[in-house]
Amino acid sequence: MSTGPWADTNAVVVDLGFGDAGKGVTVDLLCARRRHGAVVRANGGAQAAHNVVTPDGRHHTFSQFGAGTLAPGGPVPTHLSRLMVVDPFALAAEGAHLASLGVADPFALVTVDERALIATPWHQEANRVRERARGGDRHGSCGMGVGETMAYALARTGDAPTVGDCRTPAVLRRKLHRLVDHLDALRRELGDDTHEHPDVEDCVTAYGGFARGVRIVDETYLPDLLARVPVVFEGAQGVLLDEWHGFHPHTTWSTTTTANPLALLAEAGRPGDARRIGVVRAYTTRHGAGPFPTEDPALAGPLPEPHNGTHPWQGAFRVGHLDLAAHRYALAATGGVDSLVVTHADSAAAAGDRLRRCTGYTDPAGRPLEPTPGDAPAPSHPLHPSPGRLDARAEAHLRRQGSLANALARARPVLAGGTTPPEAVAEALGVPLEAVFSGPTRSDARVVSPA
């Protein structure tokens, strides 16, 4: 397998932070530099927000469509694998915006595995009911119902709506009515006084339109695709939010490491047939609640954020100094990467001496603190079926991650120097540098040959 820059092989793009590192622009650049056959989404759902700005000034926030859709020479199609949580309403809105940017018939670009779960308005509202009930202890949910969809499917596998159900109105209708009952029971349990419901028949009709607008495929599609052309697996969120390796409970119900793409490749008889590309910002960010040892609110001014801000469910967009210790943890959790992309180098340079780098942590007593990933259980998504109840090992692991979160919330960063050049970031992490973005578009990227 070639390991040269932008090699003619499958690529896996993974965020080595808390998300928002620049996976979208990385995928856009990959697709612009050579014609991958498709972008494959293998985790998360409509809560993803991958911003791409084209050199001619068009901007789109990719959530379910692959970030190669605006690539020059024609859009790269998207495959939503069985490990995605698909939101047809959000997909429709995203497709409409892409059409307004000049993408002809966006939905013709999309194939969807019939086994993928559907996130419905009832999942979304259940998600928000739970988050409201937490009060000041919110987890930082995006409020899109992705986690609720996963939890519901694990607890009630036969009742969970799937993409394939959208072709069978009677089956879908029965499952949606059971979701209505689930939401009503949850509201009663948590004392939530909201009682509005979307209309089941309206949703059945809309989902039928979704099924006719995209191409729904079976389990043979992805292996056939991988046999024909190289693809880009576009990850969602960041390794530090991973369902098992993140800092509990401020995590996502999704495997955000390279595990899902590598598992899909293995299923297709192509184990390890991909180059893993890690993405980091030249400084560290976090959207929403949870430990953030290098956070420095004073950096918000010199590090402006045009495409991220305070979200009613996630909370504030937070900025901090480059956290090499957190990125080392992410690398260990995901099993390493083959090359590194550093984004926002221009913003970091503009911040000048105000931006520093964290080389490690100490606890409140001044003792060194180096977080390390634990031996996580299998991911809790349909790739690894679960009875919907955590076993003793999983419970113990989440307690460990919760203790780690508490330790990081009290940790003190060991800060050094000023702005760290991308080459120094790569050297510190022991990963060859592949590309540097000094602006928001693919034309602002400098591709570097890995050592």
Short mmCIF file of C-alpha atoms in Angstrom, two decimals:
data_model
loop_
_atom_site.label_atom_id
_atom_site.label_comp_id
_atom_site.label_asym_id
_atom_site.label_seq_id
_atom_site.Cartn_x
_atom_site.Cartn_y
_atom_site.Cartn_z
CA MET A 1 0.00 0.00 0.00
CA SER A 2 1.41 3.39 -1.01
CA THR A 3 2.02 5.86 1.80
CA GLY A 4 2.82 8.90 -0.37
CA PRO A 5 0.84 12.12 -0.08
CA TRP A 6 -2.78 11.81 -1.22
CA ALA A 7 -2.01 8.25 -2.31
CA ASP A 8 -4.28 6.23 -4.59
CA THR A 9 -5.89 4.34 -1.74
CA ASN A 10 -8.76 4.75 0.69
CA ALA A 11 -8.39 7.53 3.23
CA VAL A 12 -9.81 7.81 6.74
CA VAL A 13 -10.09 11.35 8.10
CA VAL A 14 -10.28 11.57 11.90
CA ASP A 15 -10.37 14.57 14.25
CA LEU A 16 -7.78 14.31 17.05
CA GLY A 17 -9.55 16.83 19.27
CA PHE A 18 -13.04 17.67 20.50
CA GLY A 19 -14.35 18.23 16.96
CA ASP A 20 -14.35 21.31 14.70
CA ALA A 21 -10.71 20.73 13.72
CA GLY A 22 -11.25 20.90 9.96
CA LYS A 23 -12.34 17.49 8.69
CA GLY A 24 -14.54 19.10 6.05
CA VAL A 25 -11.79 21.16 4.41
CA THR A 26 -9.47 18.14 4.57
CA VAL A 27 -11.99 15.96 2.73
CA ASP A 28 -12.63 18.79 0.24
CA LEU A 29 -8.90 19.01 -0.45
CA LEU A 30 -8.56 15.25 -0.85
CA CYS A 31 -11.42 15.17 -3.33
CA ALA A 32 -10.09 18.20 -5.21
CA ARG A 33 -6.57 16.77 -5.59
CA ARG A 34 -7.71 13.43 -7.02
CA ARG A 35 -11.02 11.85 -7.89
CA HIS A 36 -11.99 9.53 -5.09
CA GLY A 37 -15.03 7.52 -6.04
CA ALA A 38 -17.11 8.56 -3.03
CA VAL A 39 -17.13 9.98 0.44
CA VAL A 40 -18.36 7.43 2.98
CA ARG A 41 -19.84 8.48 6.31
CA ALA A 42 -19.34 5.88 9.03
CA ASN A 43 -20.40 7.51 12.29
CA GLY A 44 -22.52 10.26 13.78
CA GLY A 45 -25.42 11.91 12.04
CA ALA A 46 -26.96 15.29 11.38
CA GLN A 47 -25.18 16.84 14.36
CA ALA A 48 -21.95 16.97 12.33
CA ALA A 49 -21.01 20.47 11.12
CA HIS A 50 -18.13 20.39 8.64
CA ASN A 51 -17.65 23.82 7.12
CA VAL A 52 -16.31 24.10 3.59
CA VAL A 53 -15.61 27.41 1.85
CA THR A 54 -14.75 27.16 -1.83
CA PRO A 55 -12.18 29.45 -3.46
CA ASP A 56 -15.04 31.28 -5.22
CA GLY A 57 -16.64 32.12 -1.85
CA ARG A 58 -19.44 29.56 -1.56
CA HIS A 59 -19.95 28.19 1.96
CA HIS A 60 -21.77 25.07 3.13
CA THR A 61 -21.93 23.29 6.47
CA PHE A 62 -21.84 19.57 5.71
CA SER A 63 -23.78 17.36 8.10
CA GLN A 64 -24.74 14.24 6.16
CA PHE A 65 -23.65 14.94 2.62
CA GLY A 66 -19.94 14.24 2.18
CA ALA A 67 -17.64 17.25 2.14
CA GLY A 68 -16.48 16.38 -1.39
CA THR A 69 -19.79 17.58 -2.84
CA LEU A 70 -18.34 20.96 -3.86
CA ALA A 71 -15.11 19.56 -5.29
CA PRO A 72 -14.00 20.99 -8.64
CA GLY A 73 -14.76 18.92 -11.71
CA GLY A 74 -18.07 17.73 -10.33
CA PRO A 75 -19.34 16.57 -6.93
CA VAL A 76 -18.05 13.40 -5.33
CA PRO A 77 -21.04 11.24 -4.33
CA THR A 78 -21.85 10.30 -0.74
CA HIS A 79 -22.57 6.92 0.79
CA LEU A 80 -24.23 6.84 4.20
CA SER A 81 -23.15 3.54 5.71
CA ARG A 82 -25.12 1.39 8.12
CA LEU A 83 -23.20 2.99 10.98
CA MET A 84 -24.69 6.42 10.27
CA VAL A 85 -27.77 7.84 11.98
CA VAL A 86 -29.75 9.38 9.12
CA ASP A 87 -32.11 12.34 9.54
CA PRO A 88 -34.19 12.65 6.34
CA PHE A 89 -35.56 16.09 7.26
CA ALA A 90 -32.09 17.49 7.91
CA LEU A 91 -30.82 15.82 4.73
CA ALA A 92 -33.59 17.53 2.74
CA ALA A 93 -32.66 20.95 4.14
CA GLU A 94 -28.98 20.35 3.43
CA GLY A 95 -29.72 19.21 -0.10
CA ALA A 96 -31.78 22.34 -0.74
CA HIS A 97 -28.87 24.55 0.30
CA LEU A 98 -26.45 22.62 -1.90
CA ALA A 99 -28.85 23.07 -4.82
CA SER A 100 -28.84 26.83 -4.16
CA LEU A 101 -25.04 26.72 -4.48
CA GLY A 102 -25.29 25.15 -7.91
CA VAL A 103 -25.16 21.41 -7.14
CA ALA A 104 -27.52 19.78 -9.63
CA ASP A 105 -29.89 17.16 -8.13
CA PRO A 106 -27.99 16.67 -4.83
CA PHE A 107 -30.07 13.67 -3.75
CA ALA A 108 -29.02 11.72 -6.83
CA LEU A 109 -25.53 11.80 -5.31
CA VAL A 110 -26.59 9.91 -2.16
CA THR A 111 -26.74 6.19 -1.49
CA VAL A 112 -27.94 5.01 1.92
CA ASP A 113 -27.57 1.61 3.53
CA GLU A 114 -31.03 0.23 4.32
CA ARG A 115 -29.84 -0.85 7.79
CA ALA A 116 -28.92 2.66 8.94
CA LEU A 117 -30.99 4.02 11.81
CA ILE A 118 -33.36 6.97 11.33
CA ALA A 119 -33.35 9.94 13.71
CA THR A 120 -36.93 11.20 13.93
CA PRO A 121 -38.56 14.29 15.50
CA TRP A 122 -39.53 12.07 18.46
CA HIS A 123 -35.92 11.10 19.07
CA GLN A 124 -34.96 14.76 18.85
CA GLU A 125 -37.57 15.85 21.35
CA ALA A 126 -36.70 12.99 23.75
CA ASN A 127 -33.06 14.11 23.54
CA ARG A 128 -34.08 17.66 24.49
CA VAL A 129 -36.39 16.51 27.29
CA ARG A 130 -33.49 14.65 28.89
CA GLU A 131 -31.12 17.58 28.49
CA ARG A 132 -33.63 20.05 29.97
CA ALA A 133 -34.11 17.73 32.94
CA ARG A 134 -30.36 17.85 33.67
CA GLY A 135 -30.57 21.57 34.38
CA GLY A 136 -27.13 22.92 35.19
CA ASP A 137 -25.55 19.49 34.66
CA ARG A 138 -26.17 19.35 30.92
CA HIS A 139 -23.94 17.00 28.96
CA GLY A 140 -23.64 19.36 26.01
CA SER A 141 -25.89 17.55 23.50
CA CYS A 142 -26.41 18.97 20.01
CA GLY A 143 -30.15 18.39 20.52
CA MET A 144 -30.44 16.50 17.20
CA GLY A 145 -31.57 13.19 18.69
CA VAL A 146 -28.60 11.12 17.51
CA GLY A 147 -27.77 9.77 20.96
CA GLU A 148 -31.43 9.12 21.70
CA THR A 149 -31.70 7.20 18.43
CA MET A 150 -28.76 5.00 19.43
CA ALA A 151 -30.06 4.44 22.96
CA TYR A 152 -33.54 3.59 21.74
CA ALA A 153 -32.20 1.12 19.17
CA LEU A 154 -30.07 -0.63 21.77
CA ALA A 155 -32.95 -0.93 24.22
CA ARG A 156 -35.70 -1.73 21.69
CA THR A 157 -33.96 -3.14 18.63
CA GLY A 158 -37.10 -4.33 16.85
CA ASP A 159 -38.85 -0.99 17.27
CA ALA A 160 -36.07 1.23 15.92
CA PRO A 161 -36.93 2.80 12.54
CA THR A 162 -34.39 2.19 9.79
CA VAL A 163 -33.84 3.66 6.35
CA GLY A 164 -35.25 0.48 4.81
CA ASP A 165 -38.50 0.98 6.71
CA CYS A 166 -39.11 4.18 4.74
CA ARG A 167 -40.07 1.98 1.77
CA THR A 168 -42.73 0.15 3.81
CA PRO A 169 -45.32 2.61 5.20
CA ALA A 170 -47.11 0.07 7.41
CA VAL A 171 -43.91 -0.95 9.21
CA LEU A 172 -42.73 2.64 9.55
CA ARG A 173 -46.12 3.81 10.83
CA ARG A 174 -46.13 1.15 13.55
CA LYS A 175 -42.63 2.07 14.68
CA LEU A 176 -43.38 5.80 14.75
CA HIS A 177 -46.46 5.25 16.92
CA ARG A 178 -44.28 3.31 19.37
CA LEU A 179 -41.91 6.29 19.42
CA VAL A 180 -44.85 8.53 20.31
CA ASP A 181 -45.58 6.28 23.30
CA HIS A 182 -41.89 6.27 24.27
CA LEU A 183 -41.69 10.06 24.26
CA ASP A 184 -44.91 10.45 26.25
CA ALA A 185 -43.63 7.99 28.88
CA LEU A 186 -40.32 9.85 29.10
CA ARG A 187 -42.09 13.18 29.57
CA ARG A 188 -44.17 11.74 32.40
CA GLU A 189 -41.07 10.20 34.01
CA LEU A 190 -39.10 13.47 33.92
CA GLY A 191 -42.00 15.82 34.65
CA ASP A 192 -41.73 17.60 31.32
CA ASP A 193 -44.89 19.57 30.52
CA THR A 194 -44.48 19.81 26.73
CA HIS A 195 -47.02 17.73 24.83
CA GLU A 196 -46.74 18.61 21.14
CA HIS A 197 -46.14 15.86 18.61
CA PRO A 198 -45.44 15.93 14.89
CA ASP A 199 -48.07 14.14 12.83
CA VAL A 200 -47.20 10.50 12.21
CA GLU A 201 -48.85 10.42 8.79
CA ASP A 202 -47.00 13.54 7.68
CA CYS A 203 -43.73 11.86 8.64
CA VAL A 204 -44.63 8.63 6.87
CA THR A 205 -45.31 10.64 3.71
CA ALA A 206 -42.11 12.66 4.03
CA TYR A 207 -39.98 9.59 4.67
CA GLY A 208 -41.53 7.92 1.63
CA GLY A 209 -40.37 10.91 -0.42
CA PHE A 210 -36.91 10.53 1.06
CA ALA A 211 -36.85 6.85 0.04
CA ARG A 212 -37.72 7.79 -3.52
CA GLY A 213 -35.24 10.68 -3.67
CA VAL A 214 -32.09 8.81 -2.65
CA ARG A 215 -30.85 5.38 -3.62
CA ILE A 216 -31.33 2.87 -0.81
CA VAL A 217 -28.90 -0.05 -1.03
CA ASP A 218 -28.18 -3.33 0.72
CA GLU A 219 -25.07 -4.79 2.34
CA THR A 220 -23.45 -5.65 -1.01
CA TYR A 221 -23.11 -2.03 -2.12
CA LEU A 222 -20.16 -0.83 -0.05
CA PRO A 223 -17.92 -3.88 -0.73
CA ASP A 224 -18.63 -3.44 -4.45
CA LEU A 225 -17.85 0.28 -4.25
CA LEU A 226 -14.57 -0.36 -2.44
CA ALA A 227 -13.59 -2.91 -5.08
CA ARG A 228 -14.07 -0.31 -7.83
CA VAL A 229 -12.63 2.95 -6.50
CA PRO A 230 -10.81 4.47 -3.53
CA VAL A 231 -13.06 6.34 -1.10
CA VAL A 232 -12.67 8.87 1.67
CA PHE A 233 -14.16 7.93 5.04
CA GLU A 234 -15.20 11.26 6.56
CA GLY A 235 -15.34 11.03 10.35
CA ALA A 236 -17.69 13.07 12.49
CA GLN A 237 -16.90 14.84 15.78
CA GLY A 238 -13.58 14.18 17.53
CA VAL A 239 -11.76 11.33 19.24
CA LEU A 240 -11.94 13.19 22.56
CA LEU A 241 -15.75 12.88 22.38
CA ASP A 242 -15.72 9.15 21.61
CA GLU A 243 -18.41 7.09 23.34
CA TRP A 244 -15.81 5.03 25.21
CA HIS A 245 -12.58 7.02 25.03
CA GLY A 246 -14.08 10.46 25.68
CA PHE A 247 -14.40 12.04 29.11
CA HIS A 248 -17.70 10.73 30.46
CA PRO A 249 -20.44 11.95 30.50
CA HIS A 250 -19.53 14.71 28.04
CA THR A 251 -19.31 12.34 25.10
CA THR A 252 -21.25 11.29 22.02
CA TRP A 253 -23.13 8.05 21.35
CA SER A 254 -20.78 7.36 18.48
CA THR A 255 -17.43 5.78 17.75
CA THR A 256 -15.32 8.73 16.62
CA THR A 257 -12.00 6.89 16.21
CA THR A 258 -10.93 5.12 13.02
CA ALA A 259 -12.58 1.90 14.28
CA ASN A 260 -15.75 2.12 12.20
CA PRO A 261 -14.09 2.70 8.80
CA LEU A 262 -11.53 0.00 9.53
CA ALA A 263 -14.31 -2.40 10.51
CA LEU A 264 -16.24 -1.68 7.30
CA LEU A 265 -13.09 -2.24 5.28
CA ALA A 266 -12.49 -5.56 7.05
CA GLU A 267 -16.08 -6.64 6.36
CA ALA A 268 -15.48 -5.89 2.68
CA GLY A 269 -12.40 -8.12 2.66
CA ARG A 270 -10.00 -5.17 2.61
CA PRO A 271 -8.60 -5.03 6.17
CA GLY A 272 -6.34 -2.06 6.78
CA ASP A 273 -6.69 -0.78 3.21
CA ALA A 274 -6.67 2.90 4.12
CA ARG A 275 -4.34 5.67 5.10
CA ARG A 276 -5.38 7.34 8.35
CA ILE A 277 -5.20 11.13 8.36
CA GLY A 278 -5.43 12.94 11.70
CA VAL A 279 -6.65 16.56 11.79
CA VAL A 280 -5.87 19.15 14.48
CA ARG A 281 -6.19 22.90 14.76
CA ALA A 282 -3.12 24.99 15.50
CA TYR A 283 -4.92 25.74 18.77
CA THR A 284 -7.54 23.77 20.69
CA THR A 285 -11.31 24.27 20.78
CA ARG A 286 -14.30 22.66 22.40
CA HIS A 287 -18.00 23.13 21.73
CA GLY A 288 -20.09 22.71 24.87
CA ALA A 289 -19.66 21.31 28.35
CA GLY A 290 -16.82 19.15 29.62
CA PRO A 291 -13.21 19.42 30.80
CA PHE A 292 -10.94 21.70 28.76
CA PRO A 293 -7.62 22.17 30.61
CA THR A 294 -6.13 24.74 28.21
CA GLU A 295 -9.23 26.91 27.85
CA ASP A 296 -8.46 30.63 27.83
CA PRO A 297 -11.46 32.93 27.21
CA ALA A 298 -9.05 35.80 26.51
CA LEU A 299 -8.19 34.07 23.22
CA ALA A 300 -11.73 34.48 21.86
CA GLY A 301 -10.88 37.94 20.55
CA PRO A 302 -7.66 37.15 18.68
CA LEU A 303 -9.09 33.81 17.48
CA PRO A 304 -12.40 34.76 15.78
CA GLU A 305 -14.74 31.97 14.72
CA PRO A 306 -16.94 32.85 11.73
CA HIS A 307 -18.69 29.46 11.45
CA ASN A 308 -19.06 28.38 15.09
CA GLY A 309 -20.77 30.06 18.01
CA THR A 310 -22.96 29.50 21.03
CA HIS A 311 -25.55 26.79 20.37
CA PRO A 312 -28.78 26.54 22.39
CA TRP A 313 -28.13 22.86 23.16
CA GLN A 314 -24.38 22.41 22.84
CA GLY A 315 -23.54 25.62 24.66
CA ALA A 316 -20.66 27.99 24.00
CA PHE A 317 -17.83 27.55 21.52
CA ARG A 318 -14.68 27.58 23.66
CA VAL A 319 -11.07 28.28 22.70
CA GLY A 320 -7.75 27.49 24.33
CA HIS A 321 -4.05 26.93 23.86
CA LEU A 322 -2.73 24.09 21.72
CA ASP A 323 -3.13 20.95 23.83
CA LEU A 324 -0.47 18.45 22.82
CA ALA A 325 -1.28 16.25 25.83
CA ALA A 326 -4.90 15.89 24.67
CA HIS A 327 -3.78 15.10 21.13
CA ARG A 328 -1.36 12.45 22.42
CA TYR A 329 -4.27 10.86 24.25
CA ALA A 330 -6.39 10.94 21.08
CA LEU A 331 -3.63 9.33 19.04
CA ALA A 332 -3.33 6.52 21.54
CA ALA A 333 -7.12 6.07 21.69
CA THR A 334 -7.50 5.75 17.92
CA GLY A 335 -4.45 3.55 17.47
CA GLY A 336 -2.32 6.14 15.70
CA VAL A 337 -2.52 7.84 12.30
CA ASP A 338 -0.28 7.85 9.24
CA SER A 339 -0.14 11.60 8.66
CA LEU A 340 -1.28 14.90 10.12
CA VAL A 341 -3.21 17.90 8.78
CA VAL A 342 -2.94 21.17 10.73
CA THR A 343 -5.64 23.78 10.14
CA HIS A 344 -6.16 27.42 11.19
CA ALA A 345 -2.45 28.14 11.05
CA ASP A 346 -3.23 31.71 9.97
CA SER A 347 -5.42 32.35 13.01
CA ALA A 348 -2.77 30.95 15.33
CA ALA A 349 -0.12 33.17 13.76
CA ALA A 350 -2.37 36.22 14.14
CA ALA A 351 -2.75 35.48 17.86
CA GLY A 352 1.03 35.78 18.22
CA ASP A 353 2.50 35.64 21.71
CA ARG A 354 -0.94 35.24 23.28
CA LEU A 355 -1.12 31.64 22.07
CA ARG A 356 0.97 28.99 23.79
CA ARG A 357 1.26 25.19 23.80
CA CYS A 358 0.44 22.69 26.53
CA THR A 359 3.05 19.97 26.90
CA GLY A 360 1.37 18.19 29.82
CA TYR A 361 -0.77 18.57 32.94
CA THR A 362 -0.32 18.61 36.67
CA ASP A 363 -2.89 17.90 39.34
CA PRO A 364 -3.73 20.59 41.94
CA ALA A 365 -0.82 19.35 44.09
CA GLY A 366 1.64 19.86 41.24
CA ARG A 367 2.12 16.17 40.42
CA PRO A 368 2.35 15.19 36.72
CA LEU A 369 -0.89 13.95 35.18
CA GLU A 370 -0.80 12.07 31.86
CA PRO A 371 -4.20 10.71 30.75
CA THR A 372 -4.10 7.35 29.00
CA PRO A 373 -6.93 5.46 27.26
CA GLY A 374 -8.41 2.50 29.03
CA ASP A 375 -9.29 -0.90 27.62
CA ALA A 376 -12.66 0.08 26.18
CA PRO A 377 -15.53 -2.35 25.56
CA ALA A 378 -16.84 -2.86 22.04
CA PRO A 379 -18.65 0.16 20.58
CA SER A 380 -22.36 0.37 21.41
CA HIS A 381 -23.69 0.70 17.88
CA PRO A 382 -25.25 -1.81 15.46
CA LEU A 383 -21.82 -3.08 14.40
CA HIS A 384 -21.62 -4.64 17.87
CA PRO A 385 -25.16 -5.57 18.96
CA SER A 386 -25.93 -4.98 22.61
CA PRO A 387 -28.92 -5.89 24.79
CA GLY A 388 -29.23 -2.18 25.61
CA ARG A 389 -27.87 -2.58 29.11
CA LEU A 390 -24.29 -1.96 30.15
CA ASP A 391 -22.48 -4.93 31.61
CA ALA A 392 -20.19 -4.70 34.62
CA ARG A 393 -17.08 -4.17 32.51
CA ALA A 394 -18.67 -1.32 30.58
CA GLU A 395 -19.95 0.29 33.78
CA ALA A 396 -16.47 0.08 35.29
CA HIS A 397 -14.93 1.62 32.17
CA LEU A 398 -17.35 4.56 32.20
CA ARG A 399 -16.61 5.13 35.89
CA ARG A 400 -12.92 5.25 34.94
CA GLN A 401 -13.63 7.78 32.20
CA GLY A 402 -15.76 9.82 34.59
CA SER A 403 -12.90 9.91 37.09
CA LEU A 404 -10.57 10.97 34.31
CA ALA A 405 -12.98 13.75 33.35
CA ASN A 406 -13.01 14.97 36.95
CA ALA A 407 -9.21 14.89 37.08
CA LEU A 408 -8.94 16.87 33.84
CA ALA A 409 -11.46 19.41 35.10
CA ARG A 410 -9.02 20.17 37.95
CA ALA A 411 -5.83 19.76 35.91
CA ARG A 412 -3.43 22.62 35.35
CA PRO A 413 -1.80 22.87 31.93
CA VAL A 414 1.97 23.09 31.63
CA LEU A 415 2.29 25.91 29.09
CA ALA A 416 5.35 26.83 27.08
CA GLY A 417 6.49 29.09 24.26
CA GLY A 418 4.32 30.97 21.83
CA THR A 419 2.64 29.95 18.58
CA THR A 420 3.78 26.46 17.54
CA PRO A 421 4.53 26.05 13.80
CA PRO A 422 2.68 23.14 12.13
CA GLU A 423 5.97 21.30 11.57
CA ALA A 424 6.64 21.47 15.31
CA VAL A 425 3.13 20.20 16.08
CA ALA A 426 3.74 17.18 13.87
CA GLU A 427 7.17 16.59 15.39
CA ALA A 428 5.78 16.81 18.93
CA LEU A 429 3.10 14.24 18.09
CA GLY A 430 5.49 12.00 16.17
CA VAL A 431 3.37 12.02 13.00
CA PRO A 432 4.48 13.09 9.49
CA LEU A 433 2.94 16.39 8.39
CA GLU A 434 0.75 16.06 5.30
CA ALA A 435 -0.89 19.45 4.82
CA VAL A 436 -1.28 22.87 6.45
CA PHE A 437 -4.25 25.20 6.03
CA SER A 438 -3.53 28.92 6.39
CA GLY A 439 -7.04 29.95 5.43
CA PRO A 440 -10.53 28.50 5.00
CA THR A 441 -10.35 27.14 1.45
CA ARG A 442 -8.53 24.37 -0.39
CA SER A 443 -6.47 27.04 -2.18
CA ASP A 444 -5.09 28.05 1.24
CA ALA A 445 -3.63 24.58 1.78
CA ARG A 446 0.04 23.69 1.51
CA VAL A 447 0.60 19.98 0.89
CA VAL A 448 3.72 18.54 2.47
CA SER A 449 5.22 15.17 1.60
CA PRO A 450 5.28 12.96 4.68
CA ALA A 451 8.76 11.96 5.86
#
